[in-house]
Coordinates of N, CA, C and O in Angstrom, one line a residue:
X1150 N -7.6 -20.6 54.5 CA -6.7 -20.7 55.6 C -7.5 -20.3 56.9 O -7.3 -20.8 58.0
X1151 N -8.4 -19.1 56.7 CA -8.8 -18.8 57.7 C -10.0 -20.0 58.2 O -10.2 -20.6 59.2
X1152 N -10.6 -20.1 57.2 CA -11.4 -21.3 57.6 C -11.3 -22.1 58.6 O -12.2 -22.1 59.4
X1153 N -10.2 -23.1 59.0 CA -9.2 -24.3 58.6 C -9.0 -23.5 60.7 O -9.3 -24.1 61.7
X1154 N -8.2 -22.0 60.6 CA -8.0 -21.6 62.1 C -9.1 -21.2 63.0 O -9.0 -21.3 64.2
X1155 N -10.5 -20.8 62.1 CA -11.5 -20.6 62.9 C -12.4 -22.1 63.5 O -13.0 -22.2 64.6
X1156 N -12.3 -23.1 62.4 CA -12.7 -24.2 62.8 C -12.2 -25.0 64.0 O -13.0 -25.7 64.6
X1157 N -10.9 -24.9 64.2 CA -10.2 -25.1 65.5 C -10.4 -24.6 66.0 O -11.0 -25.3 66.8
X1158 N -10.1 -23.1 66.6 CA -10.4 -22.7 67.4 C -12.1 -22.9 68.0 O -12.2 -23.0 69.2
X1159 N -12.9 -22.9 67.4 CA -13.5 -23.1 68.0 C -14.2 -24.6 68.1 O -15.4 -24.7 68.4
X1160 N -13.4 -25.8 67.9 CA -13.4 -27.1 68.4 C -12.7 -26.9 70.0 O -13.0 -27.5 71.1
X1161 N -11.7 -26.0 69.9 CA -10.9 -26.1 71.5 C -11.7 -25.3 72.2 O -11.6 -25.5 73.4
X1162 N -12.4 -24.4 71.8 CA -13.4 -23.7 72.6 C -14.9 -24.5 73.2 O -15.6 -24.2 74.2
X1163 N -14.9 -25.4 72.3 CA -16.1 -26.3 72.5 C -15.4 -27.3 73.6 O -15.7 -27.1 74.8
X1164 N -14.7 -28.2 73.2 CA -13.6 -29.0 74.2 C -13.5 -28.5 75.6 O -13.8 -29.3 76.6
X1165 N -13.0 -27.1 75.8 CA -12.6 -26.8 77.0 C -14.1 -25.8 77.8 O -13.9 -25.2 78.9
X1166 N -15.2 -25.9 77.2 CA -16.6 -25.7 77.8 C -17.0 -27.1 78.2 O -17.5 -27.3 79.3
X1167 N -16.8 -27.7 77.7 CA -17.6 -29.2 77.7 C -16.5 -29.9 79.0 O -17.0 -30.5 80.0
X1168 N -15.5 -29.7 78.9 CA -14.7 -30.0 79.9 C -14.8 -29.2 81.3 O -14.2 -29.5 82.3
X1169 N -15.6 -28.2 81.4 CA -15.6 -27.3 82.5 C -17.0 -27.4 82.8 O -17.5 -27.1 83.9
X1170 N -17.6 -27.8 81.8 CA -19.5 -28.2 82.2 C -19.4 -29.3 82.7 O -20.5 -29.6 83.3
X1171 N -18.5 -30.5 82.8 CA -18.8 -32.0 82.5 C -18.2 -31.8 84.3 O -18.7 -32.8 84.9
X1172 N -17.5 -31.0 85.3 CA -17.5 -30.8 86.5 C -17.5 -30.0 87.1 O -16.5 -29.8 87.8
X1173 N -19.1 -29.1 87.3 CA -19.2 -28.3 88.4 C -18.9 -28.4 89.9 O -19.0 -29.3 90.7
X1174 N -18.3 -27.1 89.9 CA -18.1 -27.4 91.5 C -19.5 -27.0 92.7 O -20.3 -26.1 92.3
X1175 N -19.6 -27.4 93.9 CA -20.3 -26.8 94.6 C -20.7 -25.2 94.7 O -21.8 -24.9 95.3
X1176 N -20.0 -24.2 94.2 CA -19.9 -23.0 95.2 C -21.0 -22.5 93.6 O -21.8 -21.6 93.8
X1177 N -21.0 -23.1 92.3 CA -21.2 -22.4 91.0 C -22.8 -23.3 91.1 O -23.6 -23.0 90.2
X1178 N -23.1 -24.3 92.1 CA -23.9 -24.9 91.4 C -25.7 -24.0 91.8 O -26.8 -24.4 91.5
X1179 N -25.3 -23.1 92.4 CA -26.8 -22.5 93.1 C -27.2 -21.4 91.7 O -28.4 -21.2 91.4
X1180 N -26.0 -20.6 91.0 CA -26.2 -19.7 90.5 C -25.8 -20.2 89.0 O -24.7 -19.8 88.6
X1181 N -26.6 -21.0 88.0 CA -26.1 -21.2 86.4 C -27.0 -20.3 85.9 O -27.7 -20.8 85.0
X1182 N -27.3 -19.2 86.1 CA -28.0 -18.0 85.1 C -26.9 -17.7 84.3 O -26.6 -18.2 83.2
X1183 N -26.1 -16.6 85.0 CA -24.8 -16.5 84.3 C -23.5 -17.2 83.4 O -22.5 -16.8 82.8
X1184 N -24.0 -18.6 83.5 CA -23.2 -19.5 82.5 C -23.7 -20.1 81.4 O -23.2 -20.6 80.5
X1185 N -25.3 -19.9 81.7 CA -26.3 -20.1 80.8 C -26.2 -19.1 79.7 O -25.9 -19.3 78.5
X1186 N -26.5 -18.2 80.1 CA -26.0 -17.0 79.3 C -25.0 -16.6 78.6 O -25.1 -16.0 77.5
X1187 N -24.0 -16.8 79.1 CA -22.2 -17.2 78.8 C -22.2 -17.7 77.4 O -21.8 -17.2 76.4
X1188 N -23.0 -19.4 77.7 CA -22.9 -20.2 76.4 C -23.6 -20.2 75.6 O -23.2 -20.8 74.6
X1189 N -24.9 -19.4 75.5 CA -25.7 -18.9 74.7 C -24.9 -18.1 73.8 O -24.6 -18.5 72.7
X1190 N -24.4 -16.8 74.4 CA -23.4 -15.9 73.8 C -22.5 -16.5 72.9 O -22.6 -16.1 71.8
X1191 N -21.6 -17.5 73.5 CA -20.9 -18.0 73.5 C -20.9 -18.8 71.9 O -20.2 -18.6 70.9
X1192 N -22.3 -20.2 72.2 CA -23.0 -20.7 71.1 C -22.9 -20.0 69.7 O -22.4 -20.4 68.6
X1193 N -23.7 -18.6 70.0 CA -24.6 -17.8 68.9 C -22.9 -17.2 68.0 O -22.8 -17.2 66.7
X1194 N -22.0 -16.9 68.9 CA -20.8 -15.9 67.9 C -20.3 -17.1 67.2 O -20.0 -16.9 66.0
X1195 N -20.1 -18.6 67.7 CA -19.3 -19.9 66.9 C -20.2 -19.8 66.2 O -20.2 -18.7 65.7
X1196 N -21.2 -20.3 65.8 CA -22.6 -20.5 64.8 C -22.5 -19.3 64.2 O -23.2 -19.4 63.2
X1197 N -22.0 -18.0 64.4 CA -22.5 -17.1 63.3 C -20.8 -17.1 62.7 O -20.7 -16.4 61.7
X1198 N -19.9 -17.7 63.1 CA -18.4 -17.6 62.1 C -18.1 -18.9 61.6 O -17.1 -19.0 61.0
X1199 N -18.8 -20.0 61.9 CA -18.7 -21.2 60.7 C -19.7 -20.7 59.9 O -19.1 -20.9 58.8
X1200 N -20.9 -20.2 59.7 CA -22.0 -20.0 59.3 C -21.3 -18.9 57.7 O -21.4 -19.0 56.4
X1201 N -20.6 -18.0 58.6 CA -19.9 -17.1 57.4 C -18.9 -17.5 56.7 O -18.6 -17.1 55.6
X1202 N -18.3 -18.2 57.4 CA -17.4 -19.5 56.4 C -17.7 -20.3 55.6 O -17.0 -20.5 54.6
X1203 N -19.0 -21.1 55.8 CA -19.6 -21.7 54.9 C -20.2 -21.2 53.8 O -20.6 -22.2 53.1
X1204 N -20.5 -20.1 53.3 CA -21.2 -20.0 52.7 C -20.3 -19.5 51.1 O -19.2 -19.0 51.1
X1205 N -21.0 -19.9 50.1 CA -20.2 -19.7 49.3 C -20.0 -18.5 48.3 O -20.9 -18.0 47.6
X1206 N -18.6 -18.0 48.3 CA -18.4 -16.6 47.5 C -18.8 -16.6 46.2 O -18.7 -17.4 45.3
X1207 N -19.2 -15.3 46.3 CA -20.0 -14.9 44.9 C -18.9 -14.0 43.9 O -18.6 -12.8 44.2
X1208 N -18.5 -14.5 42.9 CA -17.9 -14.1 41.5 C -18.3 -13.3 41.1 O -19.5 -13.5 41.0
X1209 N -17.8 -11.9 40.6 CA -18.9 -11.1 39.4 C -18.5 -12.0 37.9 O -17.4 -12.5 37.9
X1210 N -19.2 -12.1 36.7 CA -19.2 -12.4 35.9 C -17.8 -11.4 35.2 O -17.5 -10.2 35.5
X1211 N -17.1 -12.2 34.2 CA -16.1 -11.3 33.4 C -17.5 -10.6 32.4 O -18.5 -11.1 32.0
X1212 N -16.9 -9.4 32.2 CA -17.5 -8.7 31.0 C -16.8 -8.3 30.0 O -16.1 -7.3 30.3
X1213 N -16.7 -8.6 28.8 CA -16.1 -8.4 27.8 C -16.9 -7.8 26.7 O -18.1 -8.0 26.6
X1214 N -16.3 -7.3 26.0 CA -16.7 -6.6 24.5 C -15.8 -6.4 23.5 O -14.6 -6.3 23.9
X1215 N -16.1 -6.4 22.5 CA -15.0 -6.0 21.3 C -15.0 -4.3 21.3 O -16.0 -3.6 21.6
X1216 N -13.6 -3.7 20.7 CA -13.5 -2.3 20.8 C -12.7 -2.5 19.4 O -11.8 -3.3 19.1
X1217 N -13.3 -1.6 18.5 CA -12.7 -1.8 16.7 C -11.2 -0.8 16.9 O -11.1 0.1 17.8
X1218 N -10.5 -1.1 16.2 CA -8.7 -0.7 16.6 C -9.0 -0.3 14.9 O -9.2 -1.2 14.1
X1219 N -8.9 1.3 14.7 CA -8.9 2.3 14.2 C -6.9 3.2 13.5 O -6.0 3.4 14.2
X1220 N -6.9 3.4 12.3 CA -6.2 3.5 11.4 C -6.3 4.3 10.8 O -7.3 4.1 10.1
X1221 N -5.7 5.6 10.5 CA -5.7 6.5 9.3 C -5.0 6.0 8.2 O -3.9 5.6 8.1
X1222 N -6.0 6.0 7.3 CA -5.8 5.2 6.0 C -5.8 7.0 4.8 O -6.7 7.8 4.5
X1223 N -4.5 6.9 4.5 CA -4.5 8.0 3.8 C -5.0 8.0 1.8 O -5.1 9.0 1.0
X1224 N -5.1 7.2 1.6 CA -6.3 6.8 0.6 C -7.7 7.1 0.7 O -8.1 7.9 -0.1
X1225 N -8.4 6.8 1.4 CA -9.4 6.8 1.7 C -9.7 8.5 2.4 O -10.7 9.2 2.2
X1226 N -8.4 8.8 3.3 CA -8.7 9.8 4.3 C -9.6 9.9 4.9 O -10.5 10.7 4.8
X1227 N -9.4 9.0 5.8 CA -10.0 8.7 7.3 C -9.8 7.4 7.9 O -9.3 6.5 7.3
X1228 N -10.1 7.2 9.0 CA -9.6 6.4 9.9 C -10.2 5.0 9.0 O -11.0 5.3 8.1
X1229 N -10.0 4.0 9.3 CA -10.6 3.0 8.8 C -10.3 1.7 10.2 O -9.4 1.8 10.9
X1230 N -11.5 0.5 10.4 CA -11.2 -0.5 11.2 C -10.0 -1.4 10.5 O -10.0 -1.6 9.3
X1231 N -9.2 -1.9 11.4 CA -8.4 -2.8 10.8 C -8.3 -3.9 11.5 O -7.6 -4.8 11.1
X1232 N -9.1 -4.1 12.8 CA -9.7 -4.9 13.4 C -10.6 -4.7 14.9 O -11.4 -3.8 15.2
X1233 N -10.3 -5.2 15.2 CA -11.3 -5.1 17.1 C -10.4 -6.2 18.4 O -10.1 -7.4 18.2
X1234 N -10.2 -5.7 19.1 CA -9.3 -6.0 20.4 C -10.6 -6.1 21.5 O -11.5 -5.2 21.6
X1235 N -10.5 -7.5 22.2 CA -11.4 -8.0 23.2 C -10.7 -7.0 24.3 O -9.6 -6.6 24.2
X1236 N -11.6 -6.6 25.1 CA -11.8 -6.0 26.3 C -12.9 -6.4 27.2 O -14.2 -6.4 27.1
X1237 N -12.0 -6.8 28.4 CA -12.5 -7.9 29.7 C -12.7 -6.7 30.8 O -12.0 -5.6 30.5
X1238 N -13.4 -6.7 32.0 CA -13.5 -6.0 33.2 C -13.7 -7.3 34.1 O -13.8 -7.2 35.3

């Protein structure tokens, strides 16, 4: 889900730069260091949170083992197996 809100949002962030680049006004047009920089900034944070979106999550492996399920057996006198129960992490 987050995917899905980061993706938009930064389609409407893209939209409304491209809409504000596509008509400079006179008074902005002597000084574009500072907008240059802006969208550099700007660029590098979208590209580094689709970048972390995309990439695909890593699973740890289940680990399981058998553990023997133990019985005092009064014949014998002593515990004896009477079977083993899987155990997952």
């Amino acid at each position: 889900m987050f995917k899905k809100i980061a993706l938009s949002a930064v389609a409407a962030a893209t939209l409304a730069t491209a809409t504000v680049a596509a008509a400079p006004s006179e008074a902005h047009a002597k000084n574009r260091a500072g907008a240059v920089a802006a969208g550099a900034i700007f660029g590098l944070a979208a590209g580094a949170i689709i970048a972390s979106q995309a990439q695909p999550r890593y699973y740890a492996p289940v680990r399981c083992h058998y553990r023997p399920v133990t019985r005092w057996n009064p014949y014998y006198r002593q515990y004896v197996v009477v079977g083993h129960r899987k155990i997952c992490r």
